[in-house]
Amino acid sequence: FYEDIVERMVGDIDFIVSKKEYQRTIEVLKKDGYKRTEKNLIGFHKHYPRLVKDNNIAAVEVHNNFFETKLADTYNYNTVKDTIHKKGLVNVLSFQDQFYLTIFAHQINDYGYASWSISLRSAYDILLISKRIEPNSLKRKFNKKNNDIINCYTAVVDYTFHNIESLTVIKTKKKDIYLKNFNRIFFNRKKYKIRIYFIRKIKRIKYHLNLITKALYRKQYTIYVFKKAKERYQNITNGF
């Protein structure tokens, strides 16, 4: 997509693999000299802790899933594998799936949908990806809520870059309300910071409540919760 490498910052390289090949992929990378940088990332997270190798520019993250929400049940490795593009020895997602994943990564993983925000990096990615896709070829293959998420962010990108021919925005009341809220937040950073602060707090509370609930009946979660509680206690006692 990019004519110059300075156009796009790259922090890491993400792999999505089947659950069957997940552990094997990690083992292959470790044998090649990659080492994990995070010690306490939960073992059943959507990706393995970030791996780095001396003298290599980018870190690597091996994913067994794209999301930790219900969307993972309907959009995962199994639903994208048949449309993967093969370039020599390298496999990459189809342009359509790159389009969807770029939107969902910001809107769901980074709370963009709830905070009515935009990431200029992802917006520019969407702009360039859309030029590689046939007009009107994107199928709205998700449920109504997730199709709304796609349409609202597409509308924000189209609005930001001023009427992009390669983007298709469906006219809906939900989209109009979302654009109105986007404008209200975009020009008032104080409101945005307050909103995103509370969104992250609420998401964090829900995350911990979910962990504690699952720890009551799933051994892997129980071990993790007790380990984190022990570490927290040690950090507090060492502070005195």
Coordinates of N, CA and C in Angstrom, one line a residue, residues 48-191:
Y48 N 0.1 -14.7 22.1 CA 1.2 -15.0 23.0 C 1.9 -13.7 23.3
P49 N 2.6 -13.6 24.5 CA 3.4 -12.4 24.8 C 4.3 -12.1 23.7
R50 N 4.5 -10.8 23.5 CA 5.4 -10.3 22.4 C 6.8 -10.9 22.4
L51 N 7.2 -11.3 21.2 CA 8.5 -12.0 21.1 C 9.5 -11.1 20.3
V52 N 10.7 -11.0 20.8 CA 11.7 -10.2 20.1 C 13.0 -11.0 19.9
K53 N 13.8 -10.5 18.9 CA 15.0 -11.2 18.6 C 16.1 -10.1 18.4
D54 N 17.3 -10.4 19.0 CA 18.4 -9.4 18.9 C 18.7 -9.1 17.4
N55 N 18.9 -7.8 17.2 CA 19.3 -7.2 15.9 C 18.1 -7.3 14.9
N56 N 16.9 -7.7 15.3 CA 15.8 -7.6 14.4 C 14.9 -6.4 14.7
I57 N 14.4 -5.7 13.7 CA 13.7 -4.5 13.9 C 12.4 -4.6 14.6
A58 N 11.6 -5.6 14.1 CA 10.2 -5.7 14.6 C 10.0 -6.8 15.6
A59 N 9.1 -6.6 16.5 CA 8.7 -7.7 17.4 C 7.7 -8.5 16.7
V60 N 7.3 -9.7 17.3 CA 6.4 -10.6 16.7 C 5.3 -11.0 17.7
E61 N 4.1 -11.0 17.3 CA 3.0 -11.5 18.2 C 2.2 -12.6 17.4
V62 N 2.1 -13.8 18.1 CA 1.4 -14.9 17.5 C 0.0 -15.0 18.1
H63 N -1.0 -14.8 17.2 CA -2.4 -14.8 17.7 C -3.1 -16.1 17.4
N64 N -3.9 -16.5 18.4 CA -4.8 -17.6 18.1 C -6.2 -17.1 17.9
N65 N -6.4 -15.8 18.0 CA -7.7 -15.2 17.8 C -7.5 -13.7 17.5
F66 N -8.5 -13.0 16.9 CA -8.4 -11.6 16.7 C -8.9 -10.8 17.8
F67 N -9.9 -11.3 18.6 CA -10.6 -10.6 19.6 C -10.8 -11.4 20.8
E68 N -11.2 -10.7 21.9 CA -11.6 -11.4 23.1 C -13.1 -11.2 23.4
T69 N -13.8 -10.7 22.4 CA -15.2 -10.5 22.6 C -16.0 -11.6 21.8
K70 N -17.3 -11.5 21.8 CA -18.1 -12.5 21.2 C -17.9 -12.5 19.7
L71 N -17.3 -11.5 19.1 CA -17.0 -11.4 17.7 C -16.1 -12.5 17.3
A72 N -15.2 -13.0 18.3 CA -14.3 -14.0 18.0 C -14.9 -15.4 17.6
D73 N -16.2 -15.5 18.0 CA -16.9 -16.8 17.7 C -17.3 -16.8 16.2
T74 N -17.4 -15.7 15.6 CA -17.9 -15.7 14.2 C -16.8 -15.1 13.2
Y75 N -15.8 -14.5 13.8 CA -14.7 -13.9 12.9 C -13.4 -14.3 13.5
N76 N -12.7 -15.3 12.9 CA -11.5 -15.9 13.5 C -10.7 -16.5 12.3
Y77 N -9.7 -17.3 12.7 CA -8.8 -17.9 11.7 C -9.6 -18.8 10.7
N78 N -10.5 -19.5 11.2 CA -11.3 -20.4 10.4 C -12.2 -19.7 9.3
T79 N -12.6 -18.5 9.6 CA -13.4 -17.7 8.7 C -12.6 -16.9 7.7
V80 N -11.3 -16.8 7.9 CA -10.5 -16.0 6.9 C -9.5 -16.9 6.1
K81 N -9.3 -18.1 6.6 CA -8.3 -18.9 6.0 C -8.5 -19.2 4.5
D82 N -9.7 -19.4 4.1 CA -10.0 -19.7 2.7 C -9.8 -18.6 1.7
T83 N -9.7 -17.4 2.2 CA -9.5 -16.2 1.3 C -8.2 -15.6 1.4
I84 N -7.3 -16.3 2.1 CA -5.9 -15.7 2.3 C -5.2 -15.6 1.0
H85 N -4.4 -14.5 0.8 CA -3.6 -14.3 -0.4 C -2.2 -14.9 -0.1
K86 N -1.7 -15.6 -1.1 CA -0.4 -16.2 -1.0 C 0.6 -15.5 -1.9
K87 N 1.7 -15.0 -1.3 CA 2.7 -14.3 -2.0 C 4.0 -15.0 -1.8
G88 N 4.4 -15.9 -2.6 CA 5.6 -16.7 -2.4 C 5.4 -17.6 -1.1
L89 N 6.3 -17.4 -0.2 CA 6.2 -18.2 1.1 C 5.4 -17.4 2.1
V90 N 4.9 -16.2 1.8 CA 4.2 -15.4 2.7 C 2.6 -15.4 2.5
N91 N 1.9 -15.7 3.5 CA 0.4 -15.6 3.4 C -0.1 -14.3 4.1
V92 N -1.0 -13.6 3.5 CA -1.6 -12.4 4.1 C -3.1 -12.4 4.0
L93 N -3.8 -11.7 4.8 CA -5.2 -11.6 4.7 C -5.7 -11.0 3.4
S94 N -6.8 -11.4 3.0 CA -7.4 -10.8 1.8 C -7.6 -9.3 2.1
F95 N -7.8 -8.5 1.0 CA -8.0 -7.0 1.2 C -9.3 -6.8 2.0
Q96 N -10.3 -7.6 1.7 CA -11.6 -7.4 2.4 C -11.4 -7.7 3.9
D97 N -10.7 -8.7 4.3 CA -10.4 -9.0 5.7 C -9.5 -8.0 6.4
Q98 N -8.5 -7.5 5.6 CA -7.7 -6.4 6.1 C -8.5 -5.2 6.4
F99 N -9.5 -4.9 5.6 CA -10.4 -3.8 5.8 C -11.2 -4.0 7.1
Y100 N -11.8 -5.1 7.2 CA -12.7 -5.4 8.4 C -11.8 -5.4 9.7
L101 N -10.7 -6.1 9.6 CA -9.8 -6.2 10.8 C -9.3 -4.8 11.3
T102 N -8.9 -4.0 10.3 CA -8.4 -2.7 10.7 C -9.4 -1.9 11.4
I103 N -10.7 -2.0 11.0 CA -11.8 -1.2 11.6 C -12.1 -1.8 13.0
F104 N -12.2 -3.1 13.1 CA -12.5 -3.8 14.4 C -11.4 -3.5 15.4
A105 N -10.1 -3.6 15.0 CA -9.0 -3.4 15.9 C -9.1 -2.0 16.6
H106 N -9.5 -1.0 15.8 CA -9.7 0.3 16.5 C -11.0 0.4 17.2
Q107 N -12.1 0.0 16.5 CA -13.4 0.2 17.1 C -13.7 -0.6 18.3
I108 N -13.2 -1.9 18.3 CA -13.5 -2.8 19.4 C -12.3 -2.9 20.4
N109 N -11.2 -3.3 19.9 CA -10.0 -3.5 20.8 C -9.5 -2.2 21.4
D110 N -9.6 -1.1 20.7 CA -9.1 0.2 21.3 C -10.3 1.1 21.7
Y111 N -11.5 0.6 21.8 CA -12.7 1.3 22.3 C -13.1 2.5 21.4
G112 N -12.7 2.5 20.2 CA -13.0 3.6 19.3 C -14.5 3.8 19.1
Y113 N -15.3 2.7 19.0 CA -16.7 2.9 18.7 C -17.4 3.5 19.9
A114 N -17.0 3.1 21.1 CA -17.7 3.6 22.3 C -17.2 5.1 22.6
S115 N -16.0 5.4 22.2 CA -15.5 6.8 22.5 C -15.7 7.8 21.3
W116 N -16.3 7.3 20.2 CA -16.5 8.1 19.0 C -15.2 8.7 18.5
S117 N -14.2 8.0 18.5 CA -12.9 8.5 18.1 C -12.3 8.0 16.8
I118 N -11.2 8.6 16.3 CA -10.6 8.1 15.1 C -9.1 7.9 15.4
S119 N -8.5 6.9 14.7 CA -7.1 6.8 14.7 C -6.6 7.1 13.3
L120 N -5.8 8.1 13.2 CA -5.4 8.6 11.8 C -4.6 7.5 11.1
R121 N -3.9 6.7 11.9 CA -3.1 5.6 11.3 C -4.1 4.6 10.7
S122 N -5.1 4.1 11.4 CA -6.0 3.1 10.9 C -6.9 3.7 9.8
A123 N -7.2 5.0 10.0 CA -8.1 5.7 8.9 C -7.3 5.7 7.6
Y124 N -6.0 6.0 7.7 CA -5.2 6.1 6.4 C -5.1 4.7 5.8
D125 N -4.9 3.7 6.7 CA -4.9 2.3 6.2 C -6.2 1.9 5.5
I126 N -7.3 2.3 6.1 CA -8.6 2.0 5.5 C -8.7 2.7 4.1
L127 N -8.3 3.9 4.0 CA -8.3 4.7 2.8 C -7.5 3.9 1.7
L128 N -6.3 3.5 2.0 CA -5.5 2.8 1.0 C -6.0 1.4 0.7
I129 N -6.4 0.7 1.7 CA -7.0 -0.7 1.4 C -8.2 -0.6 0.5
S130 N -9.1 0.4 0.8 CA -10.3 0.5 0.0 C -10.0 0.7 -1.5
K131 N -8.9 1.2 -1.8 CA -8.5 1.4 -3.2 C -8.1 0.1 -3.9
R132 N -7.9 -0.9 -3.1 CA -7.5 -2.2 -3.7 C -8.7 -3.1 -3.8
I133 N -9.9 -2.6 -3.4 CA -11.1 -3.5 -3.3 C -12.1 -3.0 -4.4
E134 N -12.7 -3.9 -5.1 CA -13.7 -3.5 -6.1 C -14.9 -2.7 -5.4
P135 N -15.3 -1.6 -6.0 CA -16.4 -0.9 -5.4 C -17.7 -1.8 -5.1
N136 N -18.2 -1.6 -3.9 CA -19.4 -2.3 -3.5 C -19.2 -3.9 -3.4
S137 N -18.0 -4.3 -3.4 CA -17.7 -5.7 -3.2 C -17.7 -6.2 -1.8
L138 N -17.6 -5.3 -0.9 CA -17.6 -5.7 0.5 C -18.9 -6.2 1.0
K139 N -19.0 -7.4 1.5 CA -20.2 -8.0 1.9 C -20.4 -7.7 3.4
R140 N -21.5 -7.3 3.8 CA -21.8 -7.1 5.2 C -22.2 -8.4 5.8
K141 N -21.2 -9.2 6.2 CA -21.4 -10.6 6.6 C -21.5 -10.7 8.1
F142 N -21.6 -9.6 8.8 CA -21.7 -9.7 10.3 C -23.1 -9.4 10.8
N143 N -23.3 -9.5 12.1 CA -24.6 -9.2 12.6 C -24.8 -7.6 12.5
K144 N -26.0 -7.2 12.8 CA -26.4 -5.8 12.7 C -25.4 -4.9 13.5
K145 N -25.1 -5.2 14.7 CA -24.3 -4.4 15.6 C -22.9 -4.2 14.9
N146 N -22.3 -5.3 14.5 CA -20.9 -5.2 13.9 C -20.9 -4.5 12.5
N147 N -22.0 -4.7 11.8 CA -22.2 -4.0 10.5 C -22.3 -2.5 10.7
D148 N -23.0 -2.1 11.8 CA -23.0 -0.7 12.2 C -21.7 -0.1 12.6
I149 N -20.9 -1.0 13.3 CA -19.5 -0.5 13.7 C -18.7 -0.3 12.4
I150 N -18.8 -1.2 11.4 CA -18.0 -1.0 10.2 C -18.5 0.3 9.5
N151 N -19.8 0.4 9.3 CA -20.4 1.5 8.6 C -20.1 2.9 9.2
C152 N -20.2 2.9 10.5 CA -19.9 4.2 11.3 C -18.4 4.6 11.1
Y153 N -17.5 3.7 11.2 CA -16.1 4.1 11.1 C -15.8 4.4 9.6
T154 N -16.4 3.7 8.7 CA -16.2 4.0 7.3 C -16.7 5.4 7.0
A155 N -17.8 5.8 7.6 CA -18.3 7.2 7.5 C -17.4 8.2 8.0
V156 N -16.8 7.9 9.2 CA -15.8 8.8 9.8 C -14.6 9.0 8.9
V157 N -14.1 7.9 8.4 CA -12.9 8.0 7.5 C -13.3 8.8 6.2
D158 N -14.4 8.5 5.6 CA -14.9 9.2 4.4 C -15.1 10.7 4.7
Y159 N -15.6 11.0 5.9 CA -15.8 12.4 6.3 C -14.5 13.1 6.5
T160 N -13.5 12.4 7.2 CA -12.2 13.0 7.5 C -11.4 13.3 6.3
F161 N -11.4 12.4 5.3 CA -10.6 12.6 4.1 C -11.5 13.2 2.9
H162 N -12.7 13.5 3.2 CA -13.6 14.3 2.4 C -14.0 13.5 1.1
N163 N -15.1 12.7 1.3 CA -15.8 12.0 0.2 C -14.9 11.1 -0.7
I164 N -14.5 10.0 -0.2 CA -13.6 9.1 -0.9 C -14.4 8.2 -1.8
E165 N -14.1 8.1 -3.1 CA -14.8 7.4 -4.0 C -14.8 5.9 -3.8
S166 N -13.7 5.4 -3.2 CA -13.5 4.0 -3.0 C -14.2 3.5 -1.8
L167 N -14.8 4.4 -1.0 CA -15.5 4.0 0.2 C -17.0 4.0 0.0
T168 N -17.7 3.0 0.5 CA -19.2 3.0 0.4 C -19.7 3.1 1.8
V169 N -20.5 4.2 2.0 CA -21.1 4.5 3.3 C -22.6 4.3 3.1
I170 N -23.2 3.5 4.0 CA -24.7 3.3 3.9 C -25.4 4.4 4.8
K171 N -26.3 5.0 4.2 CA -27.1 6.1 5.0 C -28.0 5.4 6.0
T172 N -27.7 5.7 7.2 CA -28.6 5.2 8.3 C -28.6 6.3 9.4
K173 N -29.7 6.2 10.2 CA -29.8 7.1 11.4 C -28.6 6.9 12.3
K174 N -28.2 5.7 12.5 CA -27.1 5.3 13.5 C -25.9 6.0 13.0
K175 N -25.6 6.0 11.7 CA -24.4 6.6 11.1 C -24.4 8.2 11.4
D176 N -25.6 8.8 11.2 CA -25.7 10.2 11.3 C -25.5 10.6 12.8
I177 N -26.0 9.9 13.7 CA -25.8 10.2 15.1 C -24.4 10.0 15.5
Y178 N -23.7 8.9 15.0 CA -22.3 8.7 15.3 C -21.4 9.8 14.8
L179 N -21.7 10.3 13.5 CA -20.9 11.4 13.0 C -21.1 12.7 13.8
K180 N -22.3 12.9 14.3 CA -22.5 14.1 15.1 C -21.8 14.0 16.4
N181 N -21.7 12.8 17.1 CA -21.0 12.6 18.3 C -19.5 12.7 18.0
F182 N -19.1 12.2 16.9 CA -17.6 12.2 16.5 C -17.2 13.7 16.4
N183 N -17.9 14.5 15.8 CA -17.6 15.9 15.7 C -17.6 16.6 17.0
R184 N -18.5 16.3 17.9 CA -18.6 16.9 19.2 C -17.4 16.6 20.0
I185 N -17.0 15.3 20.0 CA -15.8 14.9 20.7 C -14.5 15.3 20.1
F186 N -14.4 15.3 18.8 CA -13.2 15.6 18.1 C -12.7 17.1 18.4
F187 N -13.6 18.0 18.5 CA -13.3 19.4 18.7 C -13.3 19.8 20.2
N188 N -13.5 18.8 21.1 CA -13.4 19.0 22.5 C -12.6 17.9 23.2
R189 N -11.3 18.0 23.2 CA -10.4 17.0 23.7 C -10.6 16.7 25.2
K190 N -11.0 17.7 25.9 CA -11.3 17.5 27.4 C -12.4 16.4 27.5
K191 N -13.5 16.6 26.8 CA -14.6 15.6 26.8 C -14.2 14.3 26.4

